[in-house]
């Protein structure tokens, strides 16, 4: 099983002002990013963020990019219920992991380690799967049992996940127990890859497609074997949370063994967290972040349009 790593809590805080709004949607505070004025959304994309949560500026600005460039309505709910990792941890981890003199390593690095644990341990406890998993599933179930927020003959929903990859894989597995009878306005008008029945009484999948970048907490091969909904993965070749052999095994399962509409794009030199927290003046990481952005938008356009 993959898990959290030092890079989960490292990276830069981007500059800029998010253009969306905050609203309460299905009981959760949610950042909402909109397409350009006058554009009817192709569908809804729901973001499951990295450790830094729904109010982290990087996550909100990425929602804006997906909305404007892709033409989607993007929701970024507070699935952590106010318990996101503090952005202070980014600076702490940078200091902890940076090369230093022997004196600094002896005197200061233990202090940085204690500070990192002060932030990380409560986050791990308050955002554990047993707490957040039901909250995430309920949000998607509420989306599917409510009228669409814009006029559409059949609402399409995608999910994008960063670092918290287990939940993207969970939704892409489309377990029968997670399916739900949709609101009457969301019943597909024709058959699709995820539905062969249009009966109002037939439980249907919660999502139509999924994208995840540098996932952690993923069990390989189990979680990859369980995927049935189209899934696109962007992962760095030097990802600390998922080592090379697991990446290759996941790619083999999703692209070859399952022979479904899945893809795993391995990015040489990319580190864990690159899609959200890449340092702007690091040309390699920034370049891979841009490619992951395009990968996600293209994937959602393919399955939501």
PDB file of C-alpha atoms in Angstrom:
ATOM      1  CA  UNK A   1       0.000   0.000   0.000  1.00  0.00           C
ATOM      2  CA  UNK A   2       1.235   3.494  -0.842  1.00  0.00           C
ATOM      3  CA  UNK A   3       1.078   6.112   1.879  1.00  0.00           C
ATOM      4  CA  UNK A   4       1.953   9.702   2.757  1.00  0.00           C
ATOM      5  CA  UNK A   5       5.519  10.909   2.263  1.00  0.00           C
ATOM      6  CA  UNK A   6       7.550  14.032   2.959  1.00  0.00           C
ATOM      7  CA  UNK A   7       6.605  15.435  -0.447  1.00  0.00           C
ATOM      8  CA  UNK A   8       2.921  15.294   0.574  1.00  0.00           C
ATOM      9  CA  UNK A   9       3.644  18.356   2.717  1.00  0.00           C
ATOM     10  CA  UNK A  10       6.146  20.194   0.513  1.00  0.00           C
ATOM     11  CA  UNK A  11       5.891  22.663  -2.345  1.00  0.00           C
ATOM     12  CA  UNK A  12       5.044  26.271  -3.054  1.00  0.00           C
ATOM     13  CA  UNK A  13       2.088  28.524  -2.326  1.00  0.00           C
ATOM     14  CA  UNK A  14       1.041  30.083  -5.611  1.00  0.00           C
ATOM     15  CA  UNK A  15       0.255  33.747  -6.056  1.00  0.00           C
ATOM     16  CA  UNK A  16      -3.017  35.008  -7.476  1.00  0.00           C
ATOM     17  CA  UNK A  17      -6.623  35.554  -6.526  1.00  0.00           C
ATOM     18  CA  UNK A  18      -9.189  32.768  -7.035  1.00  0.00           C
ATOM     19  CA  UNK A  19     -12.136  33.887  -9.172  1.00  0.00           C
ATOM     20  CA  UNK A  20     -14.861  31.603  -7.796  1.00  0.00           C
ATOM     21  CA  UNK A  21     -17.242  31.790  -4.874  1.00  0.00           C
ATOM     22  CA  UNK A  22     -17.926  29.815  -1.695  1.00  0.00           C
ATOM     23  CA  UNK A  23     -21.344  28.292  -1.055  1.00  0.00           C
ATOM     24  CA  UNK A  24     -22.820  25.566   1.102  1.00  0.00           C
ATOM     25  CA  UNK A  25     -23.623  22.626  -1.157  1.00  0.00           C
ATOM     26  CA  UNK A  26     -25.169  19.479   0.281  1.00  0.00           C
ATOM     27  CA  UNK A  27     -24.079  20.450   3.773  1.00  0.00           C
ATOM     28  CA  UNK A  28     -20.430  21.223   2.968  1.00  0.00           C
ATOM     29  CA  UNK A  29     -18.656  24.524   2.443  1.00  0.00           C
ATOM     30  CA  UNK A  30     -17.661  24.355  -1.210  1.00  0.00           C
ATOM     31  CA  UNK A  31     -15.485  26.469  -3.479  1.00  0.00           C
ATOM     32  CA  UNK A  32     -17.285  26.851  -6.810  1.00  0.00           C
ATOM     33  CA  UNK A  33     -15.496  27.740 -10.050  1.00  0.00           C
ATOM     34  CA  UNK A  34     -17.494  28.663 -13.143  1.00  0.00           C
ATOM     35  CA  UNK A  35     -16.910  28.510 -16.913  1.00  0.00           C
ATOM     36  CA  UNK A  36     -16.729  31.699 -18.916  1.00  0.00           C
ATOM     37  CA  UNK A  37     -19.885  33.810 -18.864  1.00  0.00           C
ATOM     38  CA  UNK A  38     -22.546  32.447 -21.178  1.00  0.00           C
ATOM     39  CA  UNK A  39     -21.010  28.961 -21.391  1.00  0.00           C
ATOM     40  CA  UNK A  40     -23.247  26.072 -20.372  1.00  0.00           C
ATOM     41  CA  UNK A  41     -21.077  23.633 -18.397  1.00  0.00           C
ATOM     42  CA  UNK A  42     -20.264  20.293 -20.023  1.00  0.00           C
ATOM     43  CA  UNK A  43     -20.712  18.732 -16.602  1.00  0.00           C
ATOM     44  CA  UNK A  44     -19.609  18.930 -12.985  1.00  0.00           C
ATOM     45  CA  UNK A  45     -16.066  18.174 -11.861  1.00  0.00           C
ATOM     46  CA  UNK A  46     -15.625  17.586  -8.135  1.00  0.00           C
ATOM     47  CA  UNK A  47     -12.151  18.085  -6.700  1.00  0.00           C
ATOM     48  CA  UNK A  48     -10.859  15.954  -3.844  1.00  0.00           C
ATOM     49  CA  UNK A  49      -7.894  18.033  -2.721  1.00  0.00           C
ATOM     50  CA  UNK A  50      -4.449  17.326  -1.404  1.00  0.00           C
ATOM     51  CA  UNK A  51      -3.731  17.605   2.323  1.00  0.00           C
ATOM     52  CA  UNK A  52      -4.073  21.397   2.299  1.00  0.00           C
ATOM     53  CA  UNK A  53      -7.799  21.407   1.690  1.00  0.00           C
ATOM     54  CA  UNK A  54     -10.485  23.324  -0.088  1.00  0.00           C
ATOM     55  CA  UNK A  55      -9.376  26.818   0.959  1.00  0.00           C
ATOM     56  CA  UNK A  56      -5.745  26.385  -0.149  1.00  0.00           C
ATOM     57  CA  UNK A  57      -5.127  28.961  -2.878  1.00  0.00           C
ATOM     58  CA  UNK A  58      -3.378  26.469  -5.191  1.00  0.00           C
ATOM     59  CA  UNK A  59      -6.391  24.156  -5.176  1.00  0.00           C
ATOM     60  CA  UNK A  60      -8.841  26.980  -5.821  1.00  0.00           C
ATOM     61  CA  UNK A  61      -6.809  28.374  -8.701  1.00  0.00           C
ATOM     62  CA  UNK A  62      -6.586  24.918 -10.283  1.00  0.00           C
ATOM     63  CA  UNK A  63     -10.385  24.686 -10.035  1.00  0.00           C
ATOM     64  CA  UNK A  64     -10.562  28.007 -11.892  1.00  0.00           C
ATOM     65  CA  UNK A  65      -8.321  26.650 -14.651  1.00  0.00           C
ATOM     66  CA  UNK A  66     -10.458  23.538 -15.122  1.00  0.00           C
ATOM     67  CA  UNK A  67     -13.619  25.638 -15.209  1.00  0.00           C
ATOM     68  CA  UNK A  68     -12.376  28.263 -17.651  1.00  0.00           C
ATOM     69  CA  UNK A  69     -10.292  26.093 -19.991  1.00  0.00           C
ATOM     70  CA  UNK A  70     -12.516  23.022 -19.913  1.00  0.00           C
ATOM     71  CA  UNK A  71     -15.955  24.591 -19.640  1.00  0.00           C
ATOM     72  CA  UNK A  72     -16.934  22.698 -16.478  1.00  0.00           C
ATOM     73  CA  UNK A  73     -18.691  23.673 -13.288  1.00  0.00           C
ATOM     74  CA  UNK A  74     -16.119  22.762 -10.629  1.00  0.00           C
ATOM     75  CA  UNK A  75     -16.925  22.004  -7.007  1.00  0.00           C
ATOM     76  CA  UNK A  76     -14.220  21.801  -4.355  1.00  0.00           C
ATOM     77  CA  UNK A  77     -15.971  20.735  -1.121  1.00  0.00           C
ATOM     78  CA  UNK A  78     -14.421  20.868   2.329  1.00  0.00           C
ATOM     79  CA  UNK A  79     -14.304  17.094   2.697  1.00  0.00           C
ATOM     80  CA  UNK A  80     -11.902  17.560   5.625  1.00  0.00           C
ATOM     81  CA  UNK A  81     -14.528  19.525   7.548  1.00  0.00           C
ATOM     82  CA  UNK A  82     -12.145  22.285   8.636  1.00  0.00           C
ATOM     83  CA  UNK A  83      -9.224  19.986   9.453  1.00  0.00           C
ATOM     84  CA  UNK A  84      -6.971  20.575   6.443  1.00  0.00           C
ATOM     85  CA  UNK A  85      -3.213  20.642   6.871  1.00  0.00           C
ATOM     86  CA  UNK A  86      -1.902  24.099   7.727  1.00  0.00           C
ATOM     87  CA  UNK A  87       0.049  25.759   4.917  1.00  0.00           C
ATOM     88  CA  UNK A  88       2.695  26.541   7.577  1.00  0.00           C
ATOM     89  CA  UNK A  89       3.756  22.931   7.173  1.00  0.00           C
ATOM     90  CA  UNK A  90       5.102  23.709   3.698  1.00  0.00           C
ATOM     91  CA  UNK A  91       7.780  25.976   5.176  1.00  0.00           C
ATOM     92  CA  UNK A  92       8.493  23.600   8.046  1.00  0.00           C
ATOM     93  CA  UNK A  93       9.035  20.636   5.717  1.00  0.00           C
ATOM     94  CA  UNK A  94      11.216  22.714   3.418  1.00  0.00           C
ATOM     95  CA  UNK A  95      13.465  23.562   6.361  1.00  0.00           C
ATOM     96  CA  UNK A  96      13.443  20.003   7.634  1.00  0.00           C
ATOM     97  CA  UNK A  97      14.401  18.430   4.290  1.00  0.00           C
ATOM     98  CA  UNK A  98      16.903  21.078   3.126  1.00  0.00           C
ATOM     99  CA  UNK A  99      20.649  20.303   3.239  1.00  0.00           C
ATOM    100  CA  UNK A 100      22.174  21.847   6.337  1.00  0.00           C
ATOM    101  CA  UNK A 101      25.335  22.087   8.384  1.00  0.00           C
ATOM    102  CA  UNK A 102      25.990  19.594  11.156  1.00  0.00           C
ATOM    103  CA  UNK A 103      25.219  22.257  13.765  1.00  0.00           C
ATOM    104  CA  UNK A 104      21.880  23.120  12.174  1.00  0.00           C
ATOM    105  CA  UNK A 105      21.013  19.440  11.829  1.00  0.00           C
ATOM    106  CA  UNK A 106      21.704  18.828  15.506  1.00  0.00           C
ATOM    107  CA  UNK A 107      20.026  21.930  16.941  1.00  0.00           C
ATOM    108  CA  UNK A 108      17.251  22.994  14.593  1.00  0.00           C
ATOM    109  CA  UNK A 109      16.149  19.961  12.598  1.00  0.00           C
ATOM    110  CA  UNK A 110      14.744  18.165  15.657  1.00  0.00           C
ATOM    111  CA  UNK A 111      12.643  21.281  16.291  1.00  0.00           C
ATOM    112  CA  UNK A 112      11.374  21.263  12.711  1.00  0.00           C
ATOM    113  CA  UNK A 113      10.563  17.556  13.053  1.00  0.00           C
ATOM    114  CA  UNK A 114       8.502  18.195  16.191  1.00  0.00           C
ATOM    115  CA  UNK A 115       6.672  21.059  14.457  1.00  0.00           C
ATOM    116  CA  UNK A 116       5.926  18.839  11.453  1.00  0.00           C
ATOM    117  CA  UNK A 117       4.514  16.105  13.686  1.00  0.00           C
ATOM    118  CA  UNK A 118       2.438  18.723  15.530  1.00  0.00           C
ATOM    119  CA  UNK A 119       0.638  19.477  12.265  1.00  0.00           C
ATOM    120  CA  UNK A 120       0.717  16.058  10.603  1.00  0.00           C
ATOM    121  CA  UNK A 121      -0.539  13.795  13.402  1.00  0.00           C
ATOM    122  CA  UNK A 122      -3.840  15.653  14.025  1.00  0.00           C
ATOM    123  CA  UNK A 123      -4.411  15.800  10.262  1.00  0.00           C
ATOM    124  CA  UNK A 124      -3.908  12.052   9.892  1.00  0.00           C
ATOM    125  CA  UNK A 125      -6.358  11.398  12.729  1.00  0.00           C
ATOM    126  CA  UNK A 126      -9.115  13.855  11.773  1.00  0.00           C
ATOM    127  CA  UNK A 127      -9.006  13.018   8.048  1.00  0.00           C
ATOM    128  CA  UNK A 128      -8.720   9.240   8.359  1.00  0.00           C
ATOM    129  CA  UNK A 129     -10.697   7.152   5.907  1.00  0.00           C
ATOM    130  CA  UNK A 130     -13.369   6.068   8.400  1.00  0.00           C
ATOM    131  CA  UNK A 131     -14.256   9.740   8.915  1.00  0.00           C
ATOM    132  CA  UNK A 132     -13.964  11.200   5.409  1.00  0.00           C
ATOM    133  CA  UNK A 133     -15.038   8.303   3.235  1.00  0.00           C
ATOM    134  CA  UNK A 134     -18.745   8.440   4.256  1.00  0.00           C
ATOM    135  CA  UNK A 135     -18.712  12.220   3.871  1.00  0.00           C
ATOM    136  CA  UNK A 136     -17.334  12.004   0.330  1.00  0.00           C
ATOM    137  CA  UNK A 137     -19.733   9.271  -0.757  1.00  0.00           C
ATOM    138  CA  UNK A 138     -22.706  11.176   0.680  1.00  0.00           C
ATOM    139  CA  UNK A 139     -21.765  14.318  -1.260  1.00  0.00           C
ATOM    140  CA  UNK A 140     -21.733  12.448  -4.570  1.00  0.00           C
ATOM    141  CA  UNK A 141     -24.946  10.622  -3.696  1.00  0.00           C
ATOM    142  CA  UNK A 142     -26.594  13.964  -2.865  1.00  0.00           C
ATOM    143  CA  UNK A 143     -25.405  15.356  -6.212  1.00  0.00           C
ATOM    144  CA  UNK A 144     -26.992  12.440  -8.015  1.00  0.00           C
ATOM    145  CA  UNK A 145     -30.332  12.667  -6.204  1.00  0.00           C
ATOM    146  CA  UNK A 146     -30.756  16.424  -6.746  1.00  0.00           C
ATOM    147  CA  UNK A 147     -31.789  18.468  -9.778  1.00  0.00           C
ATOM    148  CA  UNK A 148     -28.782  19.548 -11.888  1.00  0.00           C
ATOM    149  CA  UNK A 149     -27.593  23.122 -11.118  1.00  0.00           C
ATOM    150  CA  UNK A 150     -27.828  23.999 -14.819  1.00  0.00           C
ATOM    151  CA  UNK A 151     -30.003  22.895 -17.713  1.00  0.00           C
ATOM    152  CA  UNK A 152     -28.852  19.556 -19.119  1.00  0.00           C
ATOM    153  CA  UNK A 153     -30.595  16.460 -20.522  1.00  0.00           C
ATOM    154  CA  UNK A 154     -28.275  14.137 -18.576  1.00  0.00           C
ATOM    155  CA  UNK A 155     -25.862  15.418 -15.963  1.00  0.00           C
ATOM    156  CA  UNK A 156     -22.285  14.116 -16.272  1.00  0.00           C
ATOM    157  CA  UNK A 157     -20.025  14.116 -13.213  1.00  0.00           C
ATOM    158  CA  UNK A 158     -16.266  13.638 -12.998  1.00  0.00           C
ATOM    159  CA  UNK A 159     -13.888  13.591 -10.046  1.00  0.00           C
ATOM    160  CA  UNK A 160     -10.298  14.749  -9.782  1.00  0.00           C
ATOM    161  CA  UNK A 161      -8.143  13.767  -6.822  1.00  0.00           C
ATOM    162  CA  UNK A 162      -4.703  14.879  -5.699  1.00  0.00           C
ATOM    163  CA  UNK A 163      -2.588  12.906  -3.228  1.00  0.00           C
ATOM    164  CA  UNK A 164      -5.766  11.674  -1.546  1.00  0.00           C
ATOM    165  CA  UNK A 165      -5.849   9.141  -4.360  1.00  0.00           C
ATOM    166  CA  UNK A 166      -7.646   6.417  -2.494  1.00  0.00           C
ATOM    167  CA  UNK A 167     -10.979   8.209  -2.858  1.00  0.00           C
ATOM    168  CA  UNK A 168     -10.600   8.708  -6.601  1.00  0.00           C
ATOM    169  CA  UNK A 169      -9.910   4.995  -6.950  1.00  0.00           C
ATOM    170  CA  UNK A 170     -12.834   4.252  -4.620  1.00  0.00           C
ATOM    171  CA  UNK A 171     -15.278   6.186  -6.812  1.00  0.00           C
ATOM    172  CA  UNK A 172     -13.785   4.748 -10.007  1.00  0.00           C
ATOM    173  CA  UNK A 173     -14.395   1.239  -8.646  1.00  0.00           C
ATOM    174  CA  UNK A 174     -18.163   1.858  -8.827  1.00  0.00           C
ATOM    175  CA  UNK A 175     -19.073  -0.592  -6.069  1.00  0.00           C
ATOM    176  CA  UNK A 176     -22.706  -1.746  -6.313  1.00  0.00           C
ATOM    177  CA  UNK A 177     -23.282  -0.609  -2.722  1.00  0.00           C
ATOM    178  CA  UNK A 178     -22.340   2.965  -3.695  1.00  0.00           C
ATOM    179  CA  UNK A 179     -24.742   3.194  -6.634  1.00  0.00           C
ATOM    180  CA  UNK A 180     -27.924   5.169  -6.182  1.00  0.00           C
ATOM    181  CA  UNK A 181     -31.259   5.855  -7.864  1.00  0.00           C
ATOM    182  CA  UNK A 182     -30.720   9.198  -9.498  1.00  0.00           C
ATOM    183  CA  UNK A 183     -32.985  12.214  -9.589  1.00  0.00           C
ATOM    184  CA  UNK A 184     -35.439  11.915 -12.482  1.00  0.00           C
ATOM    185  CA  UNK A 185     -33.652  14.665 -14.431  1.00  0.00           C
ATOM    186  CA  UNK A 186     -30.363  12.737 -14.273  1.00  0.00           C
ATOM    187  CA  UNK A 187     -31.465   9.491 -15.870  1.00  0.00           C
ATOM    188  CA  UNK A 188     -29.321   8.859 -18.993  1.00  0.00           C
ATOM    189  CA  UNK A 189     -31.268   9.276 -22.217  1.00  0.00           C
ATOM    190  CA  UNK A 190     -29.301   6.489 -23.910  1.00  0.00           C
ATOM    191  CA  UNK A 191     -26.909   3.697 -23.008  1.00  0.00           C
ATOM    192  CA  UNK A 192     -23.311   4.528 -22.116  1.00  0.00           C
ATOM    193  CA  UNK A 193     -20.156   2.770 -21.006  1.00  0.00           C
ATOM    194  CA  UNK A 194     -21.296   3.028 -17.386  1.00  0.00           C
ATOM    195  CA  UNK A 195     -24.981   2.257 -17.808  1.00  0.00           C
ATOM    196  CA  UNK A 196     -27.003  -0.201 -19.836  1.00  0.00           C
ATOM    197  CA  UNK A 197     -30.391   0.697 -18.363  1.00  0.00           C
ATOM    198  CA  UNK A 198     -32.357   3.924 -18.180  1.00  0.00           C
ATOM    199  CA  UNK A 199     -35.005   2.714 -15.737  1.00  0.00           C
ATOM    200  CA  UNK A 200     -35.667   5.273 -12.962  1.00  0.00           C
ATOM    201  CA  UNK A 201     -35.488   2.454 -10.424  1.00  0.00           C
ATOM    202  CA  UNK A 202     -32.054   1.233 -11.499  1.00  0.00           C
ATOM    203  CA  UNK A 203     -29.167   2.245  -9.206  1.00  0.00           C
ATOM    204  CA  UNK A 204     -26.507   3.943 -11.339  1.00  0.00           C
ATOM    205  CA  UNK A 205     -22.832   4.931 -10.869  1.00  0.00           C
ATOM    206  CA  UNK A 206     -21.990   8.106  -8.963  1.00  0.00           C
ATOM    207  CA  UNK A 207     -19.484   9.350 -11.540  1.00  0.00           C
ATOM    208  CA  UNK A 208     -18.777   9.108 -15.258  1.00  0.00           C
ATOM    209  CA  UNK A 209     -14.983   9.442 -15.177  1.00  0.00           C
ATOM    210  CA  UNK A 210     -12.052  10.144 -12.882  1.00  0.00           C
ATOM    211  CA  UNK A 211      -8.615  11.746 -12.934  1.00  0.00           C
ATOM    212  CA  UNK A 212      -5.964  11.572 -10.231  1.00  0.00           C
ATOM    213  CA  UNK A 213      -2.456  12.966  -9.949  1.00  0.00           C
ATOM    214  CA  UNK A 214       0.284  11.535  -7.713  1.00  0.00           C
ATOM    215  CA  UNK A 215      -2.133   9.395  -5.652  1.00  0.00           C
ATOM    216  CA  UNK A 216      -1.246   8.094  -2.197  1.00  0.00           C
ATOM    217  CA  UNK A 217      -2.931   5.633   0.182  1.00  0.00           C
ATOM    218  CA  UNK A 218      -3.567   3.418  -2.852  1.00  0.00           C
ATOM    219  CA  UNK A 219      -3.374  -0.371  -2.585  1.00  0.00           C
ATOM    220  CA  UNK A 220      -1.706  -1.909  -5.617  1.00  0.00           C
ATOM    221  CA  UNK A 221      -2.822  -4.194  -7.176  1.00  0.00           C
ATOM    222  CA  UNK A 222      -6.192  -4.302  -5.352  1.00  0.00           C
ATOM    223  CA  UNK A 223      -7.405  -0.758  -6.025  1.00  0.00           C
ATOM    224  CA  UNK A 224      -6.280  -0.821  -9.650  1.00  0.00           C
ATOM    225  CA  UNK A 225      -7.976  -4.181 -10.216  1.00  0.00           C
ATOM    226  CA  UNK A 226     -11.248  -2.786  -8.865  1.00  0.00           C
ATOM    227  CA  UNK A 227     -11.484   0.143 -11.327  1.00  0.00           C
ATOM    228  CA  UNK A 228     -14.443  -0.003 -13.733  1.00  0.00           C
ATOM    229  CA  UNK A 229     -15.060   3.706 -14.467  1.00  0.00           C
ATOM    230  CA  UNK A 230     -12.680   5.434 -16.960  1.00  0.00           C
ATOM    231  CA  UNK A 231      -9.649   6.574 -14.943  1.00  0.00           C
ATOM    232  CA  UNK A 232      -6.694   8.742 -15.941  1.00  0.00           C
ATOM    233  CA  UNK A 233      -3.605   8.837 -13.697  1.00  0.00           C
ATOM    234  CA  UNK A 234      -0.675  11.267 -13.788  1.00  0.00           C
ATOM    235  CA  UNK A 235       2.255  10.177 -11.651  1.00  0.00           C
ATOM    236  CA  UNK A 236       5.869  11.211 -11.354  1.00  0.00           C
ATOM    237  CA  UNK A 237       8.638   8.777 -12.098  1.00  0.00           C
ATOM    238  CA  UNK A 238      10.347   9.828  -8.833  1.00  0.00           C
ATOM    239  CA  UNK A 239       7.189   9.890  -6.700  1.00  0.00           C
ATOM    240  CA  UNK A 240       8.055   9.202  -3.042  1.00  0.00           C
ATOM    241  CA  UNK A 241       4.538   7.947  -2.247  1.00  0.00           C
ATOM    242  CA  UNK A 242       4.395   5.338  -5.016  1.00  0.00           C
ATOM    243  CA  UNK A 243       7.609   3.641  -6.025  1.00  0.00           C
ATOM    244  CA  UNK A 244       8.499   2.628  -9.573  1.00  0.00           C
ATOM    245  CA  UNK A 245       7.526  -1.073  -9.346  1.00  0.00           C
ATOM    246  CA  UNK A 246       4.046  -0.169  -8.060  1.00  0.00           C
ATOM    247  CA  UNK A 247       3.622   2.461 -10.774  1.00  0.00           C
ATOM    248  CA  UNK A 248       4.533  -0.058 -13.453  1.00  0.00           C
ATOM    249  CA  UNK A 249       2.189  -2.646 -11.943  1.00  0.00           C
ATOM    250  CA  UNK A 250      -0.666  -0.131 -11.821  1.00  0.00           C
ATOM    251  CA  UNK A 251      -0.047   0.872 -15.450  1.00  0.00           C
ATOM    252  CA  UNK A 252      -0.001  -2.768 -16.567  1.00  0.00           C
ATOM    253  CA  UNK A 253      -3.306  -3.470 -14.804  1.00  0.00           C
ATOM    254  CA  UNK A 254      -5.179  -0.378 -15.961  1.00  0.00           C
ATOM    255  CA  UNK A 255      -3.922  -0.134 -19.533  1.00  0.00           C
ATOM    256  CA  UNK A 256      -3.268  -3.761 -20.501  1.00  0.00           C
ATOM    257  CA  UNK A 257      -4.898  -6.296 -18.223  1.00  0.00           C
ATOM    258  CA  UNK A 258      -8.242  -4.525 -17.839  1.00  0.00           C
ATOM    259  CA  UNK A 259      -8.220  -3.294 -21.453  1.00  0.00           C
ATOM    260  CA  UNK A 260     -10.598  -0.510 -20.501  1.00  0.00           C
ATOM    261  CA  UNK A 261     -10.685   3.214 -21.052  1.00  0.00           C
ATOM    262  CA  UNK A 262      -7.871   3.962 -18.624  1.00  0.00           C
ATOM    263  CA  UNK A 263      -4.477   5.602 -18.873  1.00  0.00           C
ATOM    264  CA  UNK A 264      -1.421   6.003 -16.651  1.00  0.00           C
ATOM    265  CA  UNK A 265       0.959   8.767 -17.712  1.00  0.00           C
ATOM    266  CA  UNK A 266       4.366   8.466 -16.049  1.00  0.00           C
ATOM    267  CA  UNK A 267       6.244  11.772 -16.020  1.00  0.00           C
ATOM    268  CA  UNK A 268      10.062  11.522 -15.913  1.00  0.00           C
ATOM    269  CA  UNK A 269      11.593  13.619 -13.153  1.00  0.00           C
ATOM    270  CA  UNK A 270       8.262  14.680 -11.686  1.00  0.00           C
ATOM    271  CA  UNK A 271       7.940  14.569  -7.900  1.00  0.00           C
ATOM    272  CA  UNK A 272       4.985  13.840  -5.662  1.00  0.00           C
ATOM    273  CA  UNK A 273       2.695  16.886  -5.459  1.00  0.00           C
ATOM    274  CA  UNK A 274       3.837  18.397  -8.776  1.00  0.00           C
ATOM    275  CA  UNK A 275       0.299  18.889 -10.171  1.00  0.00           C
ATOM    276  CA  UNK A 276      -0.755  21.195  -7.322  1.00  0.00           C
ATOM    277  CA  UNK A 277       2.309  22.553  -5.522  1.00  0.00           C
ATOM    278  CA  UNK A 278       5.036  22.809  -8.180  1.00  0.00           C
ATOM    279  CA  UNK A 279       7.536  25.585  -7.522  1.00  0.00           C
ATOM    280  CA  UNK A 280       6.887  28.152 -10.286  1.00  0.00           C
ATOM    281  CA  UNK A 281      10.576  28.697 -11.123  1.00  0.00           C
ATOM    282  CA  UNK A 282      11.289  24.952 -11.321  1.00  0.00           C
ATOM    283  CA  UNK A 283      10.902  24.491 -15.065  1.00  0.00           C
ATOM    284  CA  UNK A 284      10.745  20.689 -14.937  1.00  0.00           C
ATOM    285  CA  UNK A 285       8.058  20.447 -12.256  1.00  0.00           C
ATOM    286  CA  UNK A 286       6.093  23.374 -13.694  1.00  0.00           C
ATOM    287  CA  UNK A 287       6.183  21.759 -17.108  1.00  0.00           C
ATOM    288  CA  UNK A 288       4.796  18.492 -15.764  1.00  0.00           C
ATOM    289  CA  UNK A 289       2.140  20.396 -13.825  1.00  0.00           C
ATOM    290  CA  UNK A 290       1.000  21.996 -17.082  1.00  0.00           C
ATOM    291  CA  UNK A 291       0.903  18.598 -18.796  1.00  0.00           C
ATOM    292  CA  UNK A 292      -1.166  17.110 -15.956  1.00  0.00           C
ATOM    293  CA  UNK A 293      -3.557  20.047 -16.230  1.00  0.00           C
ATOM    294  CA  UNK A 294      -4.016  19.388 -19.948  1.00  0.00           C
ATOM    295  CA  UNK A 295      -4.350  15.647 -19.322  1.00  0.00           C
ATOM    296  CA  UNK A 296      -7.178  16.218 -16.839  1.00  0.00           C
ATOM    297  CA  UNK A 297      -9.060  18.711 -19.019  1.00  0.00           C
ATOM    298  CA  UNK A 298      -8.785  16.471 -22.085  1.00  0.00           C
ATOM    299  CA  UNK A 299      -9.999  13.463 -20.080  1.00  0.00           C
ATOM    300  CA  UNK A 300     -13.018  15.282 -18.683  1.00  0.00           C
ATOM    301  CA  UNK A 301     -13.834  16.750 -22.090  1.00  0.00           C
ATOM    302  CA  UNK A 302     -13.809  13.242 -23.575  1.00  0.00           C
ATOM    303  CA  UNK A 303     -16.229  11.769 -21.053  1.00  0.00           C
ATOM    304  CA  UNK A 304     -18.366  14.717 -19.962  1.00  0.00           C
ATOM    305  CA  UNK A 305     -18.936  16.491 -23.260  1.00  0.00           C
TER     306      UNK A 305
END
